[in-house]
Amino acid sequence: MPKVTVAILLCLLLGCGKLNEITAPDDDSGGGPPPDPAATFTRVQSEIFTPSCAVLGCHDTIGRQSDLILSTGRSYSEIVNRPSVQMPSLRRVQPNDPNNSYLYRKLTGVGIVDERMPQFGPPLPADKLALVRDWIRRGAPND
């Protein structure tokens, strides 16, 4: 059998069943560094939600996209342990589990419905994604 045919068969066998598999945004199996203790909800609100999400027409009191308000004083109760509108089997934020938190998935663009967030801006930089991920890994405290 030619080498090319063997290579193709090997690829098919190894890839079987993987096409529909949702890949987690990152490996959070506990083998990495502990979450940053400076990753607080106050920082998530002031560095991400307020400037990028709770803007006019998006997740403010007027726009209420996906029935979600991310303005100061409302956002925590709207996201932690609340089911996602787009994927009700996932919570918006599942404490200790960023890979199964729909909010984190929407920010990373992995395993979601519709578009990555923020919708009308560039994707969040790695340090902001790490902030959200580490806050969720810390248990998503309201601090």
mmCIF file with all atom_site columns, C-alpha atoms in Angstrom, residues 41-80 82 92-93 102-104 106-107 117-119 124 132 135:
data_model
loop_
_atom_site.group_PDB
_atom_site.id
_atom_site.type_symbol
_atom_site.label_atom_id
_atom_site.label_alt_id
_atom_site.label_comp_id
_atom_site.label_asym_id
_atom_site.label_entity_id
_atom_site.label_seq_id
_atom_site.pdbx_PDB_ins_code
_atom_site.Cartn_x
_atom_site.Cartn_y
_atom_site.Cartn_z
_atom_site.occupancy
_atom_site.B_iso_or_equiv
_atom_site.pdbx_formal_charge
_atom_site.auth_seq_id
_atom_site.auth_comp_id
_atom_site.auth_asym_id
_atom_site.auth_atom_id
_atom_site.pdbx_PDB_model_num
ATOM 1  C CA . PHE A 1 41  ? -15.409 40.486 39.979 1.00 0.00 ? 41  PHE A CA 1
ATOM 2  C CA . THR A 1 42  ? -14.782 44.193 40.548 1.00 0.00 ? 42  THR A CA 1
ATOM 3  C CA . ARG A 1 43  ? -12.007 44.038 37.940 1.00 0.00 ? 43  ARG A CA 1
ATOM 4  C CA . VAL A 1 44  ? -14.130 42.011 35.513 1.00 0.00 ? 44  VAL A CA 1
ATOM 5  C CA . GLN A 1 45  ? -16.859 44.647 35.827 1.00 0.00 ? 45  GLN A CA 1
ATOM 6  C CA . SER A 1 46  ? -14.617 47.693 35.489 1.00 0.00 ? 46  SER A CA 1
ATOM 7  C CA . GLU A 1 47  ? -12.183 46.339 32.877 1.00 0.00 ? 47  GLU A CA 1
ATOM 8  C CA . ILE A 1 48  ? -14.534 44.289 30.681 1.00 0.00 ? 48  ILE A CA 1
ATOM 9  C CA . PHE A 1 49  ? -18.266 44.620 31.303 1.00 0.00 ? 49  PHE A CA 1
ATOM 10 C CA . THR A 1 50  ? -18.533 48.390 31.729 1.00 0.00 ? 50  THR A CA 1
ATOM 11 C CA . PRO A 1 51  ? -16.370 49.453 28.758 1.00 0.00 ? 51  PRO A CA 1
ATOM 12 C CA . SER A 1 52  ? -17.166 46.598 26.351 1.00 0.00 ? 52  SER A CA 1
ATOM 13 C CA . CYS A 1 53  ? -20.534 45.032 27.224 1.00 0.00 ? 53  CYS A CA 1
ATOM 14 C CA . ALA A 1 54  ? -22.843 47.381 29.137 1.00 0.00 ? 54  ALA A CA 1
ATOM 15 C CA . VAL A 1 55  ? -22.801 49.878 26.280 1.00 0.00 ? 55  VAL A CA 1
ATOM 16 C CA . LEU A 1 56  ? -25.853 51.408 24.605 1.00 0.00 ? 56  LEU A CA 1
ATOM 17 C CA . GLY A 1 57  ? -27.800 48.804 22.661 1.00 0.00 ? 57  GLY A CA 1
ATOM 18 C CA . CYS A 1 58  ? -25.891 45.780 23.931 1.00 0.00 ? 58  CYS A CA 1
ATOM 19 C CA . HIS A 1 59  ? -26.135 44.518 27.527 1.00 0.00 ? 59  HIS A CA 1
ATOM 20 C CA . ASP A 1 60  ? -27.441 47.755 29.031 1.00 0.00 ? 60  ASP A CA 1
ATOM 21 C CA . THR A 1 61  ? -30.937 48.401 30.425 1.00 0.00 ? 61  THR A CA 1
ATOM 22 C CA . ILE A 1 62  ? -32.173 49.456 26.968 1.00 0.00 ? 62  ILE A CA 1
ATOM 23 C CA . GLY A 1 63  ? -30.598 46.805 24.717 1.00 0.00 ? 63  GLY A CA 1
ATOM 24 C CA . ARG A 1 64  ? -30.829 43.819 27.054 1.00 0.00 ? 64  ARG A CA 1
ATOM 25 C CA . GLN A 1 65  ? -29.322 41.502 24.399 1.00 0.00 ? 65  GLN A CA 1
ATOM 26 C CA . SER A 1 66  ? -30.035 37.862 25.316 1.00 0.00 ? 66  SER A CA 1
ATOM 27 C CA . ASP A 1 67  ? -32.048 39.273 28.228 1.00 0.00 ? 67  ASP A CA 1
ATOM 28 C CA . LEU A 1 68  ? -28.764 40.160 29.951 1.00 0.00 ? 68  LEU A CA 1
ATOM 29 C CA . ILE A 1 69  ? -27.795 43.406 31.678 1.00 0.00 ? 69  ILE A CA 1
ATOM 30 C CA . LEU A 1 70  ? -24.110 43.792 32.548 1.00 0.00 ? 70  LEU A CA 1
ATOM 31 C CA . SER A 1 71  ? -24.219 47.216 34.182 1.00 0.00 ? 71  SER A CA 1
ATOM 32 C CA . THR A 1 72  ? -22.693 47.846 37.596 1.00 0.00 ? 72  THR A CA 1
ATOM 33 C CA . GLY A 1 73  ? -24.946 46.625 40.381 1.00 0.00 ? 73  GLY A CA 1
ATOM 34 C CA . ARG A 1 74  ? -26.889 44.189 38.166 1.00 0.00 ? 74  ARG A CA 1
ATOM 35 C CA . SER A 1 75  ? -24.378 42.063 36.318 1.00 0.00 ? 75  SER A CA 1
ATOM 36 C CA . TYR A 1 76  ? -23.356 39.644 39.073 1.00 0.00 ? 76  TYR A CA 1
ATOM 37 C CA . SER A 1 77  ? -26.904 38.486 39.792 1.00 0.00 ? 77  SER A CA 1
ATOM 38 C CA . GLU A 1 78  ? -27.569 38.185 36.039 1.00 0.00 ? 78  GLU A CA 1
ATOM 39 C CA . ILE A 1 79  ? -24.670 35.837 35.291 1.00 0.00 ? 79  ILE A CA 1
ATOM 40 C CA . VAL A 1 80  ? -23.547 33.649 38.195 1.00 0.00 ? 80  VAL A CA 1
ATOM 41 C CA . ARG A 1 82  ? -28.012 31.646 35.818 1.00 0.00 ? 82  ARG A CA 1
ATOM 42 C CA . ARG A 1 92  ? -23.732 31.861 32.118 1.00 0.00 ? 92  ARG A CA 1
ATOM 43 C CA . VAL A 1 93  ? -21.074 31.490 34.798 1.00 0.00 ? 93  VAL A CA 1
ATOM 44 C CA . TYR A 1 102 ? -21.233 30.202 28.588 1.00 0.00 ? 102 TYR A CA 1
ATOM 45 C CA . LEU A 1 103 ? -19.900 33.701 29.245 1.00 0.00 ? 103 LEU A CA 1
ATOM 46 C CA . TYR A 1 104 ? -16.302 32.496 28.957 1.00 0.00 ? 104 TYR A CA 1
ATOM 47 C CA . LYS A 1 106 ? -18.763 33.619 24.262 1.00 0.00 ? 106 LYS A CA 1
ATOM 48 C CA . LEU A 1 107 ? -15.627 35.625 24.958 1.00 0.00 ? 107 LEU A CA 1
ATOM 49 C CA . MET A 1 117 ? -18.357 38.724 22.109 1.00 0.00 ? 117 MET A CA 1
ATOM 50 C CA . PRO A 1 118 ? -17.886 41.619 22.156 1.00 0.00 ? 118 PRO A CA 1
ATOM 51 C CA . GLN A 1 119 ? -19.917 41.666 18.967 1.00 0.00 ? 119 GLN A CA 1
ATOM 52 C CA . LEU A 1 124 ? -10.662 40.584 24.124 1.00 0.00 ? 124 LEU A CA 1
ATOM 53 C CA . VAL A 1 132 ? -12.401 36.234 33.420 1.00 0.00 ? 132 VAL A CA 1
ATOM 54 C CA . TRP A 1 135 ? -12.189 34.866 38.388 1.00 0.00 ? 135 TRP A CA 1
#
